[in-house]
Amino acid sequence: MPEFSADTELSWGQFEWKLEPTGISCTKWMDSKAVLISNMHDPTQTTNIPRKNNDGSTQDVEAPAIIKDYRKHMGCVNKCDMLKSLYELNRKSRKWWHRIFFHYMDVTVVNALVIYQQVAPEENAKLKGSKLDVAAGLIGVKGLTGSDETGKRKSIPTENPSNKKKSKENVPLAIRLDQAKHIPELGQTFRPCNNCSTKKEPHRTKWVCTACKVPLCNNGMRQCSSMYHKKQ
């Protein structure tokens, strides 16, 4: 970072900027504390921004143009930091680059969630469930989140057979709709089809998907194996 005047030497509203020969600039502006920003705007451009006085009135003061955009988007950055801190991957490490790697992993998931919420607001996606969905897709396990294709959350299945609900097994969409080879193989016992079987009209089959690990009909009358892996 370039050397600027000390904070005590600058009064409120004053600013300085430095420019590298490569075109990278850095601006220091005194608010209640010093603000350092780089490098989106021409540092010589100024604009007027509203400033609230102690008596509650507001007045326009001159500031670098970059400060106006900074104040406009600062709330979004703060919210991103808040969401990132809720379920952080970050852990103490002697290798400093681990902290940077985990930081950007967390930011990536938060950004992906924000975009998904804008694309599919009806899903009402939440950060914790989204992180679990990402983990389930990367690890290749099912039943981690209990989410189905409608986005609704179900309880995580228990390992106790006596407490298991007699319902279709859940497979994360990241596994169910990926480009993996969903090859049907013949199992040992008949099980209810995970696609077409219902309580009123049960259908049992020995065929099991090698990727999803769920029973799916694979005969002339019912081609559930291919239908199950198509996006509805």
PDB file of C-alpha atoms in Angstrom:
ATOM      1  CA  MET A   1       0.000   0.000   0.000  1.00  0.00           C
ATOM      2  CA  PRO A   2       1.261   3.537  -0.702  1.00  0.00           C
ATOM      3  CA  GLU A   3       2.049   5.896   2.157  1.00  0.00           C
ATOM      4  CA  PHE A   4      -0.614   8.494   2.923  1.00  0.00           C
ATOM      5  CA  SER A   5      -0.829  11.286   5.461  1.00  0.00           C
ATOM      6  CA  ALA A   6      -1.627  10.178   8.999  1.00  0.00           C
ATOM      7  CA  ASP A   7      -5.298  10.133  10.015  1.00  0.00           C
ATOM      8  CA  THR A   8      -4.684  12.951  12.495  1.00  0.00           C
ATOM      9  CA  GLU A   9      -3.434  15.190   9.680  1.00  0.00           C
ATOM     10  CA  LEU A  10      -6.672  14.879   7.704  1.00  0.00           C
ATOM     11  CA  SER A  11      -9.980  16.445   8.672  1.00  0.00           C
ATOM     12  CA  TRP A  12     -13.381  14.985   7.793  1.00  0.00           C
ATOM     13  CA  GLY A  13     -14.096  14.934   4.049  1.00  0.00           C
ATOM     14  CA  GLN A  14     -10.503  15.378   2.925  1.00  0.00           C
ATOM     15  CA  PHE A  15      -8.962  12.763   0.657  1.00  0.00           C
ATOM     16  CA  GLU A  16      -5.720  11.811  -1.040  1.00  0.00           C
ATOM     17  CA  TRP A  17      -4.915   9.447  -3.875  1.00  0.00           C
ATOM     18  CA  LYS A  18      -1.851   7.776  -5.310  1.00  0.00           C
ATOM     19  CA  LEU A  19      -1.425   6.327  -8.787  1.00  0.00           C
ATOM     20  CA  GLU A  20       1.015   3.614  -9.858  1.00  0.00           C
ATOM     21  CA  PRO A  21       2.631   3.707 -13.337  1.00  0.00           C
ATOM     22  CA  THR A  22       0.651   0.538 -14.146  1.00  0.00           C
ATOM     23  CA  GLY A  23      -2.634   2.438 -13.675  1.00  0.00           C
ATOM     24  CA  ILE A  24      -3.584   1.024 -10.257  1.00  0.00           C
ATOM     25  CA  SER A  25      -4.862   3.772  -7.962  1.00  0.00           C
ATOM     26  CA  CYS A  26      -5.651   3.960  -4.271  1.00  0.00           C
ATOM     27  CA  THR A  27      -7.774   6.616  -2.569  1.00  0.00           C
ATOM     28  CA  LYS A  28      -7.853   7.535   1.120  1.00  0.00           C
ATOM     29  CA  TRP A  29     -10.933   9.400   2.328  1.00  0.00           C
ATOM     30  CA  MET A  30     -11.601  10.553   5.875  1.00  0.00           C
ATOM     31  CA  ASP A  31     -15.021   9.656   7.215  1.00  0.00           C
ATOM     32  CA  SER A  32     -15.426   9.035  10.936  1.00  0.00           C
ATOM     33  CA  LYS A  33     -12.476   6.709  10.216  1.00  0.00           C
ATOM     34  CA  ALA A  34     -10.119   6.505   7.251  1.00  0.00           C
ATOM     35  CA  VAL A  35     -11.436   4.598   4.216  1.00  0.00           C
ATOM     36  CA  LEU A  36      -9.015   3.128   1.667  1.00  0.00           C
ATOM     37  CA  ILE A  37     -10.426   2.148  -1.737  1.00  0.00           C
ATOM     38  CA  SER A  38      -8.948   1.011  -5.039  1.00  0.00           C
ATOM     39  CA  ASN A  39      -9.305   0.963  -8.168  1.00  0.00           C
ATOM     40  CA  MET A  40     -12.589   1.238 -10.094  1.00  0.00           C
ATOM     41  CA  HIS A  41     -12.839   4.988 -10.730  1.00  0.00           C
ATOM     42  CA  ASP A  42     -10.646   7.835 -11.880  1.00  0.00           C
ATOM     43  CA  PRO A  43      -9.364   9.226  -8.545  1.00  0.00           C
ATOM     44  CA  THR A  44      -9.574  12.805  -9.866  1.00  0.00           C
ATOM     45  CA  GLN A  45     -13.369  12.560 -10.311  1.00  0.00           C
ATOM     46  CA  THR A  46     -15.459  13.969  -7.471  1.00  0.00           C
ATOM     47  CA  THR A  47     -19.175  14.036  -6.663  1.00  0.00           C
ATOM     48  CA  ASN A  48     -21.509  15.261  -3.930  1.00  0.00           C
ATOM     49  CA  ILE A  49     -22.787  12.863  -1.260  1.00  0.00           C
ATOM     50  CA  PRO A  50     -25.300  13.553   1.549  1.00  0.00           C
ATOM     51  CA  ARG A  51     -23.887  13.952   5.026  1.00  0.00           C
ATOM     52  CA  LYS A  52     -26.014  14.010   8.191  1.00  0.00           C
ATOM     53  CA  ASN A  53     -25.126  16.685  10.730  1.00  0.00           C
ATOM     54  CA  ASN A  54     -25.380  16.391  14.514  1.00  0.00           C
ATOM     55  CA  ASP A  55     -28.643  18.371  14.511  1.00  0.00           C
ATOM     56  CA  GLY A  56     -30.275  15.852  12.122  1.00  0.00           C
ATOM     57  CA  SER A  57     -30.051  17.998   9.002  1.00  0.00           C
ATOM     58  CA  THR A  58     -28.241  16.846   5.872  1.00  0.00           C
ATOM     59  CA  GLN A  59     -25.928  18.651   3.524  1.00  0.00           C
ATOM     60  CA  ASP A  60     -24.087  17.693   0.344  1.00  0.00           C
ATOM     61  CA  VAL A  61     -20.310  17.451   0.647  1.00  0.00           C
ATOM     62  CA  GLU A  62     -17.670  16.820  -1.991  1.00  0.00           C
ATOM     63  CA  ALA A  63     -16.056  13.376  -2.078  1.00  0.00           C
ATOM     64  CA  PRO A  64     -14.286  11.117  -4.603  1.00  0.00           C
ATOM     65  CA  ALA A  65     -16.709   9.495  -7.061  1.00  0.00           C
ATOM     66  CA  ILE A  66     -15.668   6.052  -5.835  1.00  0.00           C
ATOM     67  CA  ILE A  67     -16.985   6.856  -2.339  1.00  0.00           C
ATOM     68  CA  LYS A  68     -20.543   7.198  -3.674  1.00  0.00           C
ATOM     69  CA  ASP A  69     -20.468   3.651  -5.081  1.00  0.00           C
ATOM     70  CA  TYR A  70     -18.724   2.397  -1.946  1.00  0.00           C
ATOM     71  CA  ARG A  71     -21.505   3.708   0.292  1.00  0.00           C
ATOM     72  CA  LYS A  72     -24.153   2.350  -2.099  1.00  0.00           C
ATOM     73  CA  HIS A  73     -22.849  -1.236  -2.067  1.00  0.00           C
ATOM     74  CA  MET A  74     -21.268  -1.368   1.404  1.00  0.00           C
ATOM     75  CA  GLY A  75     -24.417  -2.926   2.909  1.00  0.00           C
ATOM     76  CA  CYS A  76     -24.257  -5.841   0.448  1.00  0.00           C
ATOM     77  CA  VAL A  77     -20.645  -6.535   1.410  1.00  0.00           C
ATOM     78  CA  ASN A  78     -21.528  -6.445   5.101  1.00  0.00           C
ATOM     79  CA  LYS A  79     -24.412  -8.879   4.544  1.00  0.00           C
ATOM     80  CA  CYS A  80     -22.115 -11.216   2.606  1.00  0.00           C
ATOM     81  CA  ASP A  81     -19.662 -11.172   5.517  1.00  0.00           C
ATOM     82  CA  MET A  82     -22.517 -11.905   7.935  1.00  0.00           C
ATOM     83  CA  LEU A  83     -23.812 -14.870   5.909  1.00  0.00           C
ATOM     84  CA  LYS A  84     -20.286 -16.199   5.438  1.00  0.00           C
ATOM     85  CA  SER A  85     -19.659 -16.140   9.188  1.00  0.00           C
ATOM     86  CA  LEU A  86     -22.728 -18.294  10.020  1.00  0.00           C
ATOM     87  CA  TYR A  87     -21.352 -21.664   8.838  1.00  0.00           C
ATOM     88  CA  GLU A  88     -17.686 -21.017   8.135  1.00  0.00           C
ATOM     89  CA  LEU A  89     -15.264 -23.669   6.946  1.00  0.00           C
ATOM     90  CA  ASN A  90     -12.392 -21.537   8.210  1.00  0.00           C
ATOM     91  CA  ARG A  91     -10.110 -23.221  10.739  1.00  0.00           C
ATOM     92  CA  LYS A  92      -6.823 -22.292  12.319  1.00  0.00           C
ATOM     93  CA  SER A  93      -3.872 -23.521  10.299  1.00  0.00           C
ATOM     94  CA  ARG A  94      -0.127 -23.057  10.188  1.00  0.00           C
ATOM     95  CA  LYS A  95      -0.400 -22.812   6.418  1.00  0.00           C
ATOM     96  CA  TRP A  96      -1.614 -19.274   5.739  1.00  0.00           C
ATOM     97  CA  TRP A  97      -3.016 -20.100   2.312  1.00  0.00           C
ATOM     98  CA  HIS A  98      -5.507 -22.531   3.891  1.00  0.00           C
ATOM     99  CA  ARG A  99      -7.322 -19.547   5.432  1.00  0.00           C
ATOM    100  CA  ILE A 100      -7.583 -17.841   2.035  1.00  0.00           C
ATOM    101  CA  PHE A 101      -8.806 -21.041   0.369  1.00  0.00           C
ATOM    102  CA  PHE A 102     -11.526 -21.621   2.987  1.00  0.00           C
ATOM    103  CA  HIS A 103     -12.533 -17.946   2.810  1.00  0.00           C
ATOM    104  CA  TYR A 104     -13.188 -18.100  -0.923  1.00  0.00           C
ATOM    105  CA  MET A 105     -15.001 -21.433  -0.596  1.00  0.00           C
ATOM    106  CA  ASP A 106     -17.412 -19.785   1.859  1.00  0.00           C
ATOM    107  CA  VAL A 107     -17.841 -16.668  -0.307  1.00  0.00           C
ATOM    108  CA  THR A 108     -18.491 -18.828  -3.387  1.00  0.00           C
ATOM    109  CA  VAL A 109     -21.323 -20.722  -1.665  1.00  0.00           C
ATOM    110  CA  VAL A 110     -22.877 -17.461  -0.407  1.00  0.00           C
ATOM    111  CA  ASN A 111     -22.716 -15.884  -3.883  1.00  0.00           C
ATOM    112  CA  ALA A 112     -24.209 -19.015  -5.450  1.00  0.00           C
ATOM    113  CA  LEU A 113     -27.066 -18.912  -2.919  1.00  0.00           C
ATOM    114  CA  VAL A 114     -27.810 -15.247  -3.697  1.00  0.00           C
ATOM    115  CA  ILE A 115     -27.959 -15.979  -7.433  1.00  0.00           C
ATOM    116  CA  TYR A 116     -30.126 -19.057  -6.881  1.00  0.00           C
ATOM    117  CA  GLN A 117     -32.544 -17.073  -4.701  1.00  0.00           C
ATOM    118  CA  GLN A 118     -32.938 -14.568  -7.540  1.00  0.00           C
ATOM    119  CA  VAL A 119     -33.417 -17.259 -10.204  1.00  0.00           C
ATOM    120  CA  ALA A 120     -35.761 -19.475  -8.167  1.00  0.00           C
ATOM    121  CA  PRO A 121     -37.342 -17.392  -5.364  1.00  0.00           C
ATOM    122  CA  GLU A 122     -40.150 -19.924  -4.971  1.00  0.00           C
ATOM    123  CA  GLU A 123     -37.662 -22.503  -3.632  1.00  0.00           C
ATOM    124  CA  ASN A 124     -37.020 -20.381  -0.510  1.00  0.00           C
ATOM    125  CA  ALA A 125     -33.444 -21.705  -0.368  1.00  0.00           C
ATOM    126  CA  LYS A 126     -31.509 -21.229   2.873  1.00  0.00           C
ATOM    127  CA  LEU A 127     -27.751 -21.093   3.446  1.00  0.00           C
ATOM    128  CA  LYS A 128     -27.470 -24.135   5.737  1.00  0.00           C
ATOM    129  CA  GLY A 129     -29.495 -26.377   3.420  1.00  0.00           C
ATOM    130  CA  SER A 130     -27.573 -25.130   0.388  1.00  0.00           C
ATOM    131  CA  LYS A 131     -24.240 -25.958   1.993  1.00  0.00           C
ATOM    132  CA  LEU A 132     -25.469 -29.436   2.878  1.00  0.00           C
ATOM    133  CA  ASP A 133     -26.708 -29.914  -0.710  1.00  0.00           C
ATOM    134  CA  VAL A 134     -23.279 -28.912  -2.052  1.00  0.00           C
ATOM    135  CA  ALA A 135     -21.595 -31.327   0.375  1.00  0.00           C
ATOM    136  CA  ALA A 136     -23.953 -34.156  -0.584  1.00  0.00           C
ATOM    137  CA  GLY A 137     -23.286 -33.595  -4.277  1.00  0.00           C
ATOM    138  CA  LEU A 138     -19.504 -33.468  -3.859  1.00  0.00           C
ATOM    139  CA  ILE A 139     -19.297 -36.443  -1.513  1.00  0.00           C
ATOM    140  CA  GLY A 140     -21.828 -38.447  -3.508  1.00  0.00           C
ATOM    141  CA  VAL A 141     -24.087 -39.443  -0.629  1.00  0.00           C
ATOM    142  CA  LYS A 142     -27.852 -39.376  -0.374  1.00  0.00           C
ATOM    143  CA  GLY A 143     -30.066 -38.457   2.530  1.00  0.00           C
ATOM    144  CA  LEU A 144     -27.628 -35.859   3.909  1.00  0.00           C
ATOM    145  CA  THR A 145     -30.038 -32.931   3.704  1.00  0.00           C
ATOM    146  CA  GLY A 146     -33.421 -34.560   3.227  1.00  0.00           C
ATOM    147  CA  SER A 147     -34.271 -32.160   0.383  1.00  0.00           C
ATOM    148  CA  ASP A 148     -36.281 -33.244  -2.609  1.00  0.00           C
ATOM    149  CA  GLU A 149     -36.789 -31.817  -6.077  1.00  0.00           C
ATOM    150  CA  THR A 150     -39.461 -29.403  -4.786  1.00  0.00           C
ATOM    151  CA  GLY A 151     -36.971 -27.791  -2.427  1.00  0.00           C
ATOM    152  CA  LYS A 152     -38.890 -28.860   0.691  1.00  0.00           C
ATOM    153  CA  ARG A 153     -36.849 -30.129   3.617  1.00  0.00           C
ATOM    154  CA  LYS A 154     -37.497 -33.466   5.256  1.00  0.00           C
ATOM    155  CA  SER A 155     -35.979 -34.954   8.367  1.00  0.00           C
ATOM    156  CA  ILE A 156     -32.661 -36.716   8.014  1.00  0.00           C
ATOM    157  CA  PRO A 157     -33.292 -40.477   7.801  1.00  0.00           C
ATOM    158  CA  THR A 158     -32.393 -42.473  10.894  1.00  0.00           C
ATOM    159  CA  GLU A 159     -30.258 -45.592  10.955  1.00  0.00           C
ATOM    160  CA  ASN A 160     -32.753 -47.427  13.188  1.00  0.00           C
ATOM    161  CA  PRO A 161     -34.931 -49.597  10.886  1.00  0.00           C
ATOM    162  CA  SER A 162     -37.804 -49.555  13.344  1.00  0.00           C
ATOM    163  CA  ASN A 163     -38.042 -45.762  13.083  1.00  0.00           C
ATOM    164  CA  LYS A 164     -37.739 -45.512   9.314  1.00  0.00           C
ATOM    165  CA  LYS A 165     -40.705 -44.124   7.451  1.00  0.00           C
ATOM    166  CA  LYS A 166     -41.984 -46.244   4.584  1.00  0.00           C
ATOM    167  CA  SER A 167     -41.359 -43.592   1.920  1.00  0.00           C
ATOM    168  CA  LYS A 168     -39.281 -43.236  -1.203  1.00  0.00           C
ATOM    169  CA  GLU A 169     -35.565 -42.728  -0.717  1.00  0.00           C
ATOM    170  CA  ASN A 170     -34.244 -39.241  -1.321  1.00  0.00           C
ATOM    171  CA  VAL A 171     -31.406 -38.676  -3.816  1.00  0.00           C
ATOM    172  CA  PRO A 172     -29.793 -35.219  -4.091  1.00  0.00           C
ATOM    173  CA  LEU A 173     -30.478 -33.595  -7.457  1.00  0.00           C
ATOM    174  CA  ALA A 174     -26.727 -33.105  -7.949  1.00  0.00           C
ATOM    175  CA  ILE A 175     -26.413 -36.910  -8.136  1.00  0.00           C
ATOM    176  CA  ARG A 176     -29.776 -37.746  -9.680  1.00  0.00           C
ATOM    177  CA  LEU A 177     -29.481 -35.330 -12.633  1.00  0.00           C
ATOM    178  CA  ASP A 178     -25.732 -35.343 -13.217  1.00  0.00           C
ATOM    179  CA  GLN A 179     -24.038 -36.781 -16.293  1.00  0.00           C
ATOM    180  CA  ALA A 180     -22.806 -39.920 -14.541  1.00  0.00           C
ATOM    181  CA  LYS A 181     -23.560 -43.316 -16.037  1.00  0.00           C
ATOM    182  CA  HIS A 182     -26.757 -44.406 -14.322  1.00  0.00           C
ATOM    183  CA  ILE A 183     -26.457 -48.087 -15.197  1.00  0.00           C
ATOM    184  CA  PRO A 184     -29.226 -50.397 -13.927  1.00  0.00           C
ATOM    185  CA  GLU A 185     -28.075 -53.626 -12.313  1.00  0.00           C
ATOM    186  CA  LEU A 186     -30.008 -56.626 -11.033  1.00  0.00           C
ATOM    187  CA  GLY A 187     -30.243 -56.733  -7.244  1.00  0.00           C
ATOM    188  CA  GLN A 188     -30.873 -59.628  -4.886  1.00  0.00           C
ATOM    189  CA  THR A 189     -34.396 -58.809  -3.661  1.00  0.00           C
ATOM    190  CA  PHE A 190     -37.549 -57.104  -4.857  1.00  0.00           C
ATOM    191  CA  ARG A 191     -37.982 -53.554  -3.547  1.00  0.00           C
ATOM    192  CA  PRO A 192     -40.589 -50.800  -4.183  1.00  0.00           C
ATOM    193  CA  CYS A 193     -39.723 -48.660  -7.204  1.00  0.00           C
ATOM    194  CA  ASN A 194     -38.484 -45.228  -6.157  1.00  0.00           C
ATOM    195  CA  ASN A 195     -40.274 -43.588  -9.095  1.00  0.00           C
ATOM    196  CA  CYS A 196     -43.669 -45.160  -9.746  1.00  0.00           C
ATOM    197  CA  SER A 197     -44.521 -47.216  -6.684  1.00  0.00           C
ATOM    198  CA  THR A 198     -47.290 -45.829  -4.451  1.00  0.00           C
ATOM    199  CA  LYS A 199     -49.223 -47.131  -1.473  1.00  0.00           C
ATOM    200  CA  LYS A 200     -52.335 -47.703  -3.598  1.00  0.00           C
ATOM    201  CA  GLU A 201     -50.451 -49.143  -6.560  1.00  0.00           C
ATOM    202  CA  PRO A 202     -47.164 -50.722  -5.428  1.00  0.00           C
ATOM    203  CA  HIS A 203     -44.614 -51.788  -8.036  1.00  0.00           C
ATOM    204  CA  ARG A 204     -41.623 -53.869  -6.965  1.00  0.00           C
ATOM    205  CA  THR A 205     -38.446 -54.492  -8.905  1.00  0.00           C
ATOM    206  CA  LYS A 206     -34.992 -56.049  -8.566  1.00  0.00           C
ATOM    207  CA  TRP A 207     -33.331 -53.417 -10.756  1.00  0.00           C
ATOM    208  CA  VAL A 208     -31.171 -50.838  -8.938  1.00  0.00           C
ATOM    209  CA  CYS A 209     -29.393 -47.723 -10.280  1.00  0.00           C
ATOM    210  CA  THR A 210     -25.623 -48.064  -9.717  1.00  0.00           C
ATOM    211  CA  ALA A 211     -25.183 -44.303  -9.161  1.00  0.00           C
ATOM    212  CA  CYS A 212     -28.292 -43.434  -7.117  1.00  0.00           C
ATOM    213  CA  LYS A 213     -28.481 -46.796  -5.287  1.00  0.00           C
ATOM    214  CA  VAL A 214     -32.307 -46.850  -5.459  1.00  0.00           C
ATOM    215  CA  PRO A 215     -34.655 -49.438  -7.028  1.00  0.00           C
ATOM    216  CA  LEU A 216     -36.153 -48.410 -10.383  1.00  0.00           C
ATOM    217  CA  CYS A 217     -38.356 -50.358 -12.786  1.00  0.00           C
ATOM    218  CA  ASN A 218     -36.603 -51.362 -15.983  1.00  0.00           C
ATOM    219  CA  ASN A 219     -38.975 -53.388 -18.150  1.00  0.00           C
ATOM    220  CA  GLY A 220     -41.122 -52.982 -21.233  1.00  0.00           C
ATOM    221  CA  MET A 221     -44.115 -51.517 -19.406  1.00  0.00           C
ATOM    222  CA  ARG A 222     -42.329 -49.134 -17.026  1.00  0.00           C
ATOM    223  CA  GLN A 223     -39.062 -47.413 -17.942  1.00  0.00           C
ATOM    224  CA  CYS A 224     -38.611 -45.681 -14.596  1.00  0.00           C
ATOM    225  CA  SER A 225     -34.841 -45.923 -14.782  1.00  0.00           C
ATOM    226  CA  SER A 226     -34.663 -43.400 -17.655  1.00  0.00           C
ATOM    227  CA  MET A 227     -37.589 -41.244 -16.462  1.00  0.00           C
ATOM    228  CA  TYR A 228     -36.157 -40.831 -12.964  1.00  0.00           C
ATOM    229  CA  HIS A 229     -32.966 -39.197 -14.243  1.00  0.00           C
ATOM    230  CA  LYS A 230     -34.679 -36.625 -16.457  1.00  0.00           C
ATOM    231  CA  LYS A 231     -35.382 -33.145 -15.098  1.00  0.00           C
ATOM    232  CA  GLN A 232     -39.107 -32.801 -14.577  1.00  0.00           C
TER     233      GLN A 232
END
